[in-house]
Amino acid sequence: MRWRALQMTVIAVLVAVICLAVPTGVYGSILIWRNGASSADGTAQQYSRTVDRRLVSGEPVTQAVINSWIRARPTDMKLVVLLPDGRTLTGGNIETSFAHHASFSSLAGATIRVTISGEPEIKQIAAFISILLTGATLSLMVGWALALRGSRRISAPLIYLAAQAEQLGSGTVRAQVKPSGIEEIDLVQAELQRTGERLAGRLAAERQFSADASHQLRTPLTALSMRLEEIEIITTEDEVREEAKVCLEQVERLTGVIEDLLKTSRQSSGGTTQAINVSKVFEQQEREWGPAFKKAKRTLAFIDESDRPALVTPGTLGQALATVIENSLKYGDGTTTVTARMDTTKHGIFIEILDEGVGVDEEIAADIFLKGVSGFGSTGIGLALAKQLIEADGGRIELAQRVPPLFSIYVAAIPASLDPNKVLPRGAMVSVSPRKRRFTG
């Protein structure tokens, strides 16, 4: 792709240079030659007027006069004067085949023929063509350089796009690729990103469905097992007891399968994104940091305006929130408000942490997420780790406002059609009617 784009660009530049240089060279050369021919015509007219003045004033026109005119010329010239009395005077000589010829008849009846060397025009034409070829060569070199740079600019995003598709095919559903600035490539890249999010959502929904189904099936299976045990105990018929025992074994086998499904669901969730309810994360953060804020006589408020789960690795969002909330507790002031809201496209969730403190020092604001950067003498590791965790899930964390300090965390949201909370409805309560048990001795 890169070499094809390079070749196409160079060919286009070459065609443009040829189409421009060839007509310019031909037209310029014609103009220079015609300028020399006009000069020869002017010289013939000038000598015609001089001859007329001499003839009218009675001054002789001799060979010596013709020779003096020839010597006064800076270039080679041949002059032939046909006088009215029939004399022919000739002066000068031309040794080149490139010459301009001009003839003019004076009012006194004399005819002046001038032949001037065209070598100066030939040199001018050669210099003009040389300049034109130099410009064309420079244009081709610049075109080659621009084509090389442009081909790299086109091929590099395509390579990254292929890498993104490869990561998507290998199971990395949230590949990290920066926009290229090329609309068509970015459209494909965005579609791959959306496909990855849909795959992640489907995986999260499947895991959630498996877990919910396992939990919901275990309750009625437990009740069924209890009923079968009761039947086995209270029955007096051996045939019924045997059938109850067989059914109980099948129920236990089904319960084991469900346990295996639940275990598989839990194991498959390690290291991958899941559907995480923001409200539950907020509840956990409230339990963890609420007492510390009360002890500091400050308020910690959580506002959840999101309408679907976030798509993150378990623990990542909580860790990042804990880091920012802890910094707010240590270095901030007043009420700390944590707000979650959907973005305008409904594809992601913004979580903003705002307090009423003095804000972040301007000197470190740009590097606040670099490891070791801190304005209060701390290690400067917390925010760097939070940034690394969030970006690993395809999100971002940034200092949206310096004073008062406002930190913003963006994470992907599960697609509405794949919301695990809506894929499988919550199970109903399972009740077992009371029965009298009979025991036989």
Tab-separated table of N, CA and C in Angstrom, residues 36 39-40 43 47 69-79 91-101 113-121 123:
chain	number	residue	atom	x	y	z
A	36	GLY	N	14.913	38.203	-30.562
A	36	GLY	CA	16.109	38.443	-31.376
A	36	GLY	C	15.743	38.877	-32.785
A	39	SER	N	14.768	42.405	-32.802
A	39	SER	CA	15.960	43.243	-32.709
A	39	SER	C	16.607	43.424	-34.085
A	40	ALA	N	16.615	42.377	-34.916
A	40	ALA	CA	17.181	42.487	-36.267
A	40	ALA	C	16.349	43.441	-37.116
A	43	THR	N	17.183	46.935	-36.116
A	43	THR	CA	18.501	47.353	-36.615
A	43	THR	C	18.425	47.725	-38.091
A	47	TYR	N	19.421	51.511	-39.654
A	47	TYR	CA	20.381	51.773	-40.715
A	47	TYR	C	19.687	52.400	-41.931
A	69	TRP	N	30.203	50.928	-39.165
A	69	TRP	CA	28.947	50.464	-38.524
A	69	TRP	C	29.106	49.022	-38.018
A	70	ILE	N	29.792	48.215	-38.765
A	70	ILE	CA	29.987	46.819	-38.359
A	70	ILE	C	30.839	46.744	-37.104
A	71	ARG	N	31.920	47.553	-37.068
A	71	ARG	CA	32.803	47.510	-35.904
A	71	ARG	C	32.102	47.999	-34.645
A	72	ALA	N	31.112	48.867	-34.780
A	72	ALA	CA	30.405	49.397	-33.607
A	72	ALA	C	29.432	48.378	-33.012
A	73	ARG	N	29.150	47.270	-33.712
A	73	ARG	CA	28.203	46.277	-33.212
A	73	ARG	C	28.892	45.343	-32.215
A	74	PRO	N	28.220	45.054	-31.093
A	74	PRO	CA	28.832	44.130	-30.118
A	74	PRO	C	28.730	42.674	-30.552
A	75	THR	N	27.846	42.380	-31.485
A	75	THR	CA	27.667	40.993	-31.940
A	75	THR	C	27.953	40.908	-33.422
A	76	ASP	N	28.127	39.652	-33.873
A	76	ASP	CA	28.398	39.433	-35.294
A	76	ASP	C	27.194	39.868	-36.129
A	77	MET	N	27.495	40.543	-37.236
A	77	MET	CA	26.425	41.031	-38.109
A	77	MET	C	26.960	41.148	-39.529
A	78	LYS	N	26.077	40.905	-40.482
A	78	LYS	CA	26.403	41.122	-41.893
A	78	LYS	C	25.416	42.138	-42.425
A	79	LEU	N	25.980	43.198	-43.058
A	79	LEU	CA	25.153	44.308	-43.540
A	79	LEU	C	25.338	44.447	-45.052
A	91	GLY	N	29.293	44.547	-45.655
A	91	GLY	CA	30.217	44.574	-44.521
A	91	GLY	C	29.889	43.471	-43.524
A	92	GLY	N	30.901	42.933	-42.841
A	92	GLY	CA	30.716	41.908	-41.815
A	92	GLY	C	30.531	40.525	-42.397
A	93	ASN	N	30.533	39.556	-41.491
A	93	ASN	CA	30.409	38.171	-41.925
A	93	ASN	C	29.760	37.360	-40.794
A	94	ILE	N	28.942	36.382	-41.111
A	94	ILE	CA	28.267	35.508	-40.141
A	94	ILE	C	28.757	34.080	-40.372
A	95	GLU	N	29.282	33.448	-39.283
A	95	GLU	CA	29.824	32.102	-39.405
A	95	GLU	C	28.910	31.046	-38.793
A	96	THR	N	27.773	31.416	-38.339
A	96	THR	CA	26.853	30.454	-37.730
A	96	THR	C	25.595	30.343	-38.566
A	97	SER	N	24.961	29.160	-38.444
A	97	SER	CA	23.710	28.953	-39.185
A	97	SER	C	22.507	29.487	-38.425
A	98	PHE	N	22.679	29.831	-37.126
A	98	PHE	CA	21.595	30.396	-36.335
A	98	PHE	C	21.680	31.922	-36.437
A	99	ALA	N	20.883	32.494	-37.283
A	99	ALA	CA	20.947	33.940	-37.507
A	99	ALA	C	19.552	34.479	-37.773
A	100	HIS	N	19.425	35.814	-37.546
A	100	HIS	CA	18.166	36.521	-37.822
A	100	HIS	C	18.364	37.355	-39.094
A	101	HIS	N	17.416	37.285	-39.990
A	101	HIS	CA	17.489	38.026	-41.261
A	101	HIS	C	16.378	39.066	-41.298
A	113	ARG	N	19.751	45.154	-45.947
A	113	ARG	CA	19.612	43.773	-45.526
A	113	ARG	C	20.561	43.495	-44.373
A	114	VAL	N	19.973	43.001	-43.274
A	114	VAL	CA	20.757	42.771	-42.049
A	114	VAL	C	20.666	41.291	-41.679
A	115	THR	N	21.792	40.709	-41.363
A	115	THR	CA	21.853	39.340	-40.842
A	115	THR	C	22.623	39.394	-39.525
A	116	ILE	N	21.929	39.054	-38.405
A	116	ILE	CA	22.522	39.142	-37.054
A	116	ILE	C	22.617	37.737	-36.469
A	117	SER	N	23.725	37.457	-35.812
A	117	SER	CA	23.940	36.141	-35.201
A	117	SER	C	22.878	35.867	-34.128
A	118	GLY	N	22.371	34.627	-34.110
A	118	GLY	CA	21.372	34.226	-33.107
A	118	GLY	C	21.972	33.487	-31.927
A	119	GLU	N	23.324	33.470	-31.819
A	119	GLU	CA	23.962	32.764	-30.713
A	119	GLU	C	23.564	33.316	-29.336
A	120	PRO	N	23.427	34.664	-29.159
A	120	PRO	CA	22.977	35.136	-27.833
A	120	PRO	C	21.606	34.565	-27.445
A	121	GLU	N	20.684	34.504	-28.422
A	121	GLU	CA	19.360	33.940	-28.123
A	121	GLU	C	19.453	32.433	-27.836
A	123	LYS	N	21.974	30.946	-26.447
A	123	LYS	CA	22.476	30.836	-25.077
A	123	LYS	C	21.368	31.140	-24.062
